[in-house]
Amino acid sequence: MTTHDEQTLLDQASRLRKDIPPERDLWPGIEAAIADATPAGRRDPGRNRWPAAAALAATLVLALLIGYGAGRGTPEGSNGATALQPVSLVEAAGLLETRRTMAAEIEAGLHRLPPDAQAVVIENLATIGTALDEIDAVLAEAPPSGLDRQVLMALYVDQLALLGSVRQLVLHSNQEILL
Amino acid sequence: MTDPAPTSDSAVVALPGGSERGLAALVDAARSGDGRAFERLYRQTVDAVYGLCLRLTANPALAEDCVQQTYLQAWRNLDRFRGDSALSTWLHRIAVNEVRGHFRRESRHEVDSADEEPPARAPGSGTDIDLERAIAALPERNRAVFVLVGVYGYPHEEAARMLDMAVGTSKAHFHQARRRLMDRLGTQT
């Protein structure tokens, strides 16, 4: 080919049709994938509230954990902030450790409650535990990114906040717990 | 996946069915969670996205998968689309990422892609079909650069950004692709 042919080739390439319709409608598959990827189904107009909700939930957990850290004591030379250091919205391992520790303390404090209250607490712990396990499984199974991860972490923190509430009630109960 | 948010206004593809302004309104609505708006957005842009995916993959089924993943990622990242570049560029960047991700996952080699059958639905006239087939037969990276620069008109800077390569590398691939195309088409005449 000559130089002229080169230019002809480029001209022809630039004139090629840019838009090619797919042979079938791909939207149903996309819609299903979006639904699968969104834990609470299709996001509604309020979905942008999640970052704020996550922050609020994190604040709740931090507040609970401050009490938690003070209640359990901290290592010599450390302070509350140090004890809370591992707690992070993006560090599931820290949250998992917190969950395990709080669950153990709740279990240890259950004997303070009357039998009826113990049953209620155990039932609620099971519900919270199931929710945490499910969120954990989704996060571990197919690590999501962006907003989905944020939403899942916020849900996890929400459940952890509930667990912290239960812990506080158990440890500081005067045997008049109503859950 | 890397952040698909484009950084420059280098749109070269006119999207059918709506102006960029109209599409921006749909983006705003979809960003608020309006699924119908996102569906309309999809319907107005899918031909442009599928066209690129088909040419990059030279495989209709794979192109469909990449289109689906592109819109899933677009939905997830709508908040990142700031509108300082054209929607078509943004979608194309996501699509290129998806295609590249597929090739990475499949550990595809350029030798393999060079042996692939060209797409069955190469559109256009006879000479266009010859060219489409020749493009489809190019090695993967040659093809990607030529499609983005030669067919879709992206500058090398943008193509290099999309393909995560140096601008000089993009130019080298383009030159190589052009020579291969001329050789192939020349032997057919």
Coordinates of C-alpha atoms in Angstrom, one line a residue:
Chain A
M1 CA 0.0 0.0 0.0
T2 CA 1.1 3.6 -0.5
T3 CA 1.0 6.5 1.9
H4 CA -2.3 7.4 0.2
D5 CA -3.6 4.0 1.1
E6 CA -2.6 4.6 4.7
Q7 CA -4.7 7.7 4.8
T8 CA -7.5 5.9 3.1
L9 CA -7.4 3.2 5.7
L10 CA -7.6 5.7 8.6
D11 CA -10.4 7.6 6.9
Q12 CA -12.3 4.4 6.4
A13 CA -11.7 3.4 10.0
S14 CA -12.9 6.7 11.4
R15 CA -16.1 6.4 9.3
L16 CA -17.0 3.0 10.6
R17 CA -20.3 2.8 12.4
K18 CA -19.8 3.5 16.1
D19 CA -23.1 2.3 17.4
I20 CA -23.9 -1.4 17.1
P21 CA -27.1 -2.6 18.8
P22 CA -26.7 -5.9 20.7
E23 CA -28.7 -8.8 19.3
R24 CA -30.8 -9.1 22.4
D25 CA -32.1 -6.9 25.1
L26 CA -29.4 -6.9 27.8
W27 CA -31.4 -4.8 30.3
P28 CA -33.1 -7.6 32.2
G29 CA -29.8 -9.1 33.0
I30 CA -28.4 -5.8 34.1
E31 CA -31.5 -5.1 36.2
A32 CA -31.1 -8.4 37.9
A33 CA -27.4 -7.9 38.5
I34 CA -28.1 -4.5 40.1
A35 CA -30.8 -6.0 42.3
D36 CA -28.4 -8.8 43.4
A37 CA -25.6 -6.4 44.1
T38 CA -27.8 -4.1 46.2
P39 CA -28.6 -5.8 49.6
A40 CA -31.8 -3.9 50.2
G41 CA -33.1 -4.3 46.7
R42 CA -33.2 -1.3 44.4
R43 CA -31.8 1.8 46.0
D44 CA -34.4 4.4 46.6
P45 CA -34.0 8.2 46.4
G46 CA -32.8 8.1 50.0
R47 CA -29.8 5.9 49.2
N48 CA -27.5 8.8 49.6
R49 CA -28.3 8.9 53.2
W50 CA -26.1 5.8 53.7
P51 CA -22.8 7.6 54.3
A52 CA -24.5 9.7 57.0
A53 CA -26.1 6.6 58.4
A54 CA -22.8 4.8 58.4
A55 CA -21.2 7.8 60.2
L56 CA -24.0 7.8 62.8
A57 CA -23.8 4.1 63.3
A58 CA -20.0 4.3 63.7
T59 CA -20.5 7.1 66.2
L60 CA -22.9 4.9 68.2
V61 CA -20.5 2.0 68.2
L62 CA -17.6 4.2 69.2
A63 CA -19.7 5.6 72.0
L64 CA -20.7 2.1 73.1
L65 CA -17.1 0.9 72.8
I66 CA -15.8 3.8 74.8
G67 CA -18.0 2.5 77.6
Y68 CA -16.9 -1.0 76.7
G69 CA -13.3 -0.2 76.9
A70 CA -13.6 1.7 80.1
G71 CA -15.7 -1.2 81.6
R72 CA -13.2 -3.9 80.7
G73 CA -10.1 -1.9 81.6
T74 CA -7.3 -1.1 79.3
P75 CA -3.7 -2.2 79.2
E76 CA -1.3 -0.3 81.2
G77 CA -0.1 2.8 79.5
S78 CA -2.9 2.8 77.0
N79 CA -5.9 5.0 76.9
G80 CA -9.4 4.7 75.4
A81 CA -8.3 6.0 72.1
T82 CA -5.7 3.4 71.8
A83 CA -8.2 0.7 72.7
L84 CA -10.5 1.9 69.9
Q85 CA -7.8 2.1 67.3
P86 CA -8.6 -1.2 65.6
V87 CA -12.3 -0.2 65.2
S88 CA -12.7 1.0 61.6
L89 CA -15.4 1.0 59.0
V90 CA -13.0 -0.6 56.6
E91 CA -11.3 -3.0 58.9
A92 CA -13.7 -5.9 59.3
A93 CA -11.2 -7.8 61.3
G94 CA -11.3 -5.2 64.0
L95 CA -15.0 -5.3 64.1
L96 CA -15.1 -9.0 64.2
E97 CA -12.8 -9.0 67.2
T98 CA -15.0 -6.5 68.9
R99 CA -18.0 -8.6 68.2
R100 CA -16.4 -11.7 69.6
T101 CA -15.2 -9.9 72.8
M102 CA -18.6 -8.3 73.4
A103 CA -20.4 -11.6 72.8
A104 CA -18.2 -13.3 75.3
E105 CA -18.8 -10.6 77.9
I106 CA -22.6 -10.8 77.4
E107 CA -22.5 -14.5 77.8
A108 CA -20.4 -14.2 81.0
G109 CA -23.0 -11.7 82.3
L110 CA -26.1 -13.5 81.4
H111 CA -26.3 -15.2 84.8
R112 CA -27.1 -11.9 86.4
L113 CA -30.4 -11.9 84.6
P114 CA -33.6 -13.7 85.5
P115 CA -34.3 -16.8 83.4
D116 CA -37.0 -15.0 81.3
A117 CA -34.7 -12.1 80.5
Q118 CA -31.9 -14.5 79.7
A119 CA -34.1 -16.2 77.1
V120 CA -35.0 -12.9 75.5
V121 CA -31.3 -11.8 75.4
I122 CA -30.3 -15.1 73.9
E123 CA -33.0 -14.9 71.3
N124 CA -31.9 -11.4 70.3
L125 CA -28.3 -12.4 70.3
A126 CA -29.1 -15.1 67.8
T127 CA -30.9 -12.7 65.6
I128 CA -28.0 -10.2 65.7
G129 CA -25.5 -13.0 65.2
T130 CA -27.3 -14.3 62.1
A131 CA -27.4 -10.8 60.6
L132 CA -23.7 -10.3 61.3
D133 CA -22.8 -13.7 59.8
E134 CA -24.8 -13.0 56.7
I135 CA -23.2 -9.6 56.2
D136 CA -19.8 -11.1 56.9
A137 CA -20.4 -13.8 54.4
V138 CA -21.4 -11.4 51.7
L139 CA -18.3 -9.3 52.4
A140 CA -16.1 -12.3 52.3
E141 CA -17.7 -14.1 49.4
A142 CA -17.5 -11.4 46.8
P143 CA -15.8 -8.4 48.2
P144 CA -17.8 -5.5 46.9
S145 CA -16.5 -2.0 46.3
G146 CA -17.7 1.5 46.6
L147 CA -21.2 2.2 47.8
D148 CA -22.1 -1.5 48.3
R149 CA -19.2 -2.0 50.6
Q150 CA -20.1 1.1 52.5
V151 CA -23.7 -0.1 52.9
L152 CA -22.6 -3.5 54.1
M153 CA -20.2 -2.0 56.6
A154 CA -22.9 0.3 57.8
L155 CA -25.2 -2.6 58.3
Y156 CA -22.6 -4.5 60.1
V157 CA -21.9 -1.5 62.4
D158 CA -25.6 -1.2 63.0
Q159 CA -25.8 -4.7 64.2
L160 CA -22.7 -4.3 66.2
A161 CA -24.3 -1.3 67.9
L162 CA -27.3 -3.5 68.8
L163 CA -24.9 -6.0 70.3
G164 CA -23.2 -3.2 72.3
S165 CA -26.6 -2.2 73.6
V166 CA -27.3 -5.7 74.7
R167 CA -23.9 -5.8 76.4
Q168 CA -24.5 -2.6 78.3
L169 CA -27.9 -3.8 79.4
V170 CA -26.5 -7.1 80.6
L171 CA -23.5 -5.7 82.4
H172 CA -25.2 -2.8 84.0
S173 CA -28.6 -4.4 84.6
N174 CA -30.5 -4.1 87.8
Q175 CA -32.4 -7.2 86.8
E176 CA -35.2 -5.2 85.1
I177 CA -34.2 -5.7 81.5
L178 CA -36.8 -5.5 78.8
L179 CA -35.6 -6.1 75.3
Chain B
M1 CA -11.5 -1.9 39.1
T2 CA -9.9 1.4 38.8
D3 CA -11.8 4.6 39.2
P4 CA -13.7 5.0 35.9
A5 CA -14.3 8.7 36.4
P6 CA -12.8 10.4 33.4
T7 CA -10.6 13.4 33.8
S8 CA -10.8 15.1 30.5
D9 CA -13.6 16.1 28.1
S10 CA -12.5 14.0 25.2
A11 CA -15.8 12.6 24.1
V12 CA -15.8 11.8 20.4
V13 CA -18.9 9.6 20.2
A14 CA -22.2 11.1 19.7
L15 CA -24.8 9.2 21.7
P16 CA -28.0 8.5 19.9
G17 CA -31.4 9.3 21.3
G18 CA -30.5 12.2 23.4
S19 CA -28.1 15.1 23.9
E20 CA -25.5 15.1 26.6
R21 CA -27.7 17.5 28.5
G22 CA -30.6 15.1 28.3
L23 CA -28.4 12.3 29.5
A24 CA -27.1 14.4 32.3
A25 CA -30.7 14.8 33.6
L26 CA -31.1 11.0 33.4
V27 CA -27.9 10.6 35.3
D28 CA -29.1 13.0 38.0
A29 CA -32.3 11.0 38.3
A30 CA -30.6 7.7 38.3
R31 CA -28.2 9.0 40.9
S32 CA -31.1 9.6 43.2
G33 CA -32.1 6.0 42.8
D34 CA -34.5 6.2 39.9
G35 CA -34.2 2.8 38.2
R36 CA -36.4 3.8 35.3
A37 CA -34.1 6.8 34.6
F38 CA -31.1 4.4 34.6
E39 CA -32.9 2.1 32.2
R40 CA -33.6 5.0 29.8
L41 CA -29.9 5.9 30.2
Y42 CA -29.0 2.4 29.2
R43 CA -31.3 2.3 26.2
Q44 CA -29.9 5.6 24.9
T45 CA -26.3 4.6 25.3
V46 CA -26.1 0.8 24.9
D47 CA -25.4 0.8 21.2
A48 CA -22.3 2.9 21.7
V49 CA -21.1 0.8 24.5
Y50 CA -21.8 -2.5 22.8
G51 CA -20.1 -1.3 19.6
L52 CA -17.0 -0.6 21.5
C53 CA -17.1 -3.9 23.5
L54 CA -17.7 -5.9 20.4
R55 CA -14.8 -4.4 18.6
L56 CA -12.5 -4.7 21.6
T57 CA -13.4 -8.4 22.3
A58 CA -14.2 -9.6 18.7
N59 CA -16.7 -11.8 20.4
P60 CA -20.4 -11.0 20.6
A61 CA -21.1 -13.1 23.7
L62 CA -18.2 -11.7 25.6
A63 CA -19.2 -8.2 24.4
E64 CA -22.6 -8.7 25.9
D65 CA -21.1 -9.8 29.2
C66 CA -18.9 -6.7 29.2
V67 CA -21.8 -4.5 28.5
Q68 CA -23.7 -5.9 31.4
Q69 CA -20.8 -5.4 33.7
T70 CA -20.2 -1.9 32.4
Y71 CA -23.7 -0.8 33.3
L72 CA -23.5 -2.6 36.7
Q73 CA -20.3 -0.6 37.4
A74 CA -21.9 2.5 36.1
W75 CA -24.8 2.1 38.5
R76 CA -22.5 1.5 41.4
N77 CA -20.4 4.5 40.5
L78 CA -22.9 7.1 39.4
D79 CA -21.9 9.3 42.3
R80 CA -18.5 9.5 40.8
F81 CA -19.6 10.8 37.5
R82 CA -19.2 14.5 37.9
G83 CA -20.2 15.6 34.5
D84 CA -16.9 17.3 33.7
S85 CA -16.6 14.9 30.8
A86 CA -19.0 13.3 28.4
L87 CA -21.1 10.4 29.6
S88 CA -19.9 8.4 26.5
T89 CA -16.3 8.8 27.5
W90 CA -17.1 7.7 31.1
L91 CA -19.0 4.7 29.9
H92 CA -16.3 3.8 27.4
R93 CA -13.7 4.0 30.1
I94 CA -15.7 1.6 32.3
A95 CA -16.2 -0.7 29.3
V96 CA -12.5 -0.8 28.4
N97 CA -11.8 -1.6 32.1
E98 CA -14.3 -4.5 31.9
V99 CA -12.8 -5.9 28.7
R100 CA -9.3 -5.6 30.1
G101 CA -10.4 -7.2 33.3
H102 CA -11.9 -10.1 31.4
F103 CA -8.7 -10.7 29.4
R104 CA -6.7 -10.6 32.6
R105 CA -9.0 -13.1 34.3
E106 CA -8.9 -15.4 31.4
S107 CA -5.2 -15.0 31.0
R108 CA -5.7 -14.5 27.3
H109 CA -2.7 -14.0 25.2
E110 CA -2.3 -11.9 22.1
V111 CA -1.5 -14.9 20.0
D112 CA -4.8 -16.4 20.9
S113 CA -6.8 -13.3 20.2
A114 CA -5.1 -13.0 16.8
D115 CA -6.4 -16.3 15.9
E116 CA -10.0 -15.6 16.8
E117 CA -12.8 -15.5 14.4
P118 CA -13.9 -12.0 13.6
P119 CA -17.3 -10.9 14.8
A120 CA -20.1 -12.4 12.9
R121 CA -22.0 -9.2 12.7
A122 CA -19.5 -6.7 11.3
P123 CA -21.7 -3.9 10.1
G124 CA -21.4 -1.8 7.0
S125 CA -20.6 -2.2 3.4
G126 CA -18.4 -4.8 1.8
T127 CA -15.2 -2.8 2.3
D128 CA -16.2 -1.9 5.8
I129 CA -16.7 -5.6 6.5
D130 CA -13.2 -6.4 5.2
L131 CA -11.8 -3.7 7.5
E132 CA -13.9 -4.9 10.5
R133 CA -12.6 -8.4 10.0
A134 CA -9.0 -7.2 9.7
I135 CA -9.4 -5.2 12.9
A136 CA -10.9 -8.2 14.7
A137 CA -8.0 -10.3 13.7
L138 CA -5.4 -7.9 15.2
P139 CA -3.7 -8.9 18.4
E140 CA -5.5 -7.8 21.5
R141 CA -3.5 -4.6 22.4
N142 CA -3.0 -3.6 18.8
R143 CA -6.7 -3.9 18.3
A144 CA -7.6 -2.0 21.5
V145 CA -5.5 1.0 20.6
F146 CA -6.6 1.0 16.9
V147 CA -10.3 0.8 17.9
L148 CA -10.0 3.6 20.4
V149 CA -7.8 5.9 18.4
G150 CA -8.6 4.9 14.8
V151 CA -12.3 4.1 15.0
Y152 CA -13.5 6.1 17.9
G153 CA -11.2 9.0 17.6
Y154 CA -9.8 9.2 21.1
P155 CA -6.5 10.9 21.3
H156 CA -3.6 8.7 22.3
E157 CA -3.5 10.3 25.7
E158 CA -7.0 9.2 26.5
A159 CA -6.5 5.8 24.9
A160 CA -3.3 5.3 26.9
R161 CA -5.2 6.3 30.1
M162 CA -8.0 3.8 29.4
L163 CA -5.6 1.0 28.6
D164 CA -3.2 1.9 31.4
M165 CA -0.2 2.2 29.1
A166 CA 2.3 4.9 28.2
V167 CA 1.3 7.3 25.4
G168 CA 4.4 6.2 23.5
T169 CA 3.2 2.6 23.8
S170 CA -0.2 3.5 22.5
K171 CA 1.4 5.1 19.5
A172 CA 3.6 2.1 18.9
H173 CA 0.6 -0.2 19.0
F174 CA -1.3 2.0 16.7
H175 CA 1.5 2.1 14.2
Q176 CA 1.9 -1.7 14.4
A177 CA -1.9 -2.2 14.0
R178 CA -1.9 0.1 11.0
R179 CA 0.9 -1.8 9.3
R180 CA -0.8 -5.1 10.0
L181 CA -4.1 -3.9 8.6
M182 CA -2.5 -2.6 5.5
D183 CA -0.7 -5.9 5.0
R184 CA -3.9 -7.9 5.5
L185 CA -6.1 -5.7 3.4
G186 CA -3.4 -5.3 0.8
T187 CA -3.2 -9.0 0.3
Q188 CA -6.9 -9.2 -0.2
T189 CA -7.0 -6.8 -3.1

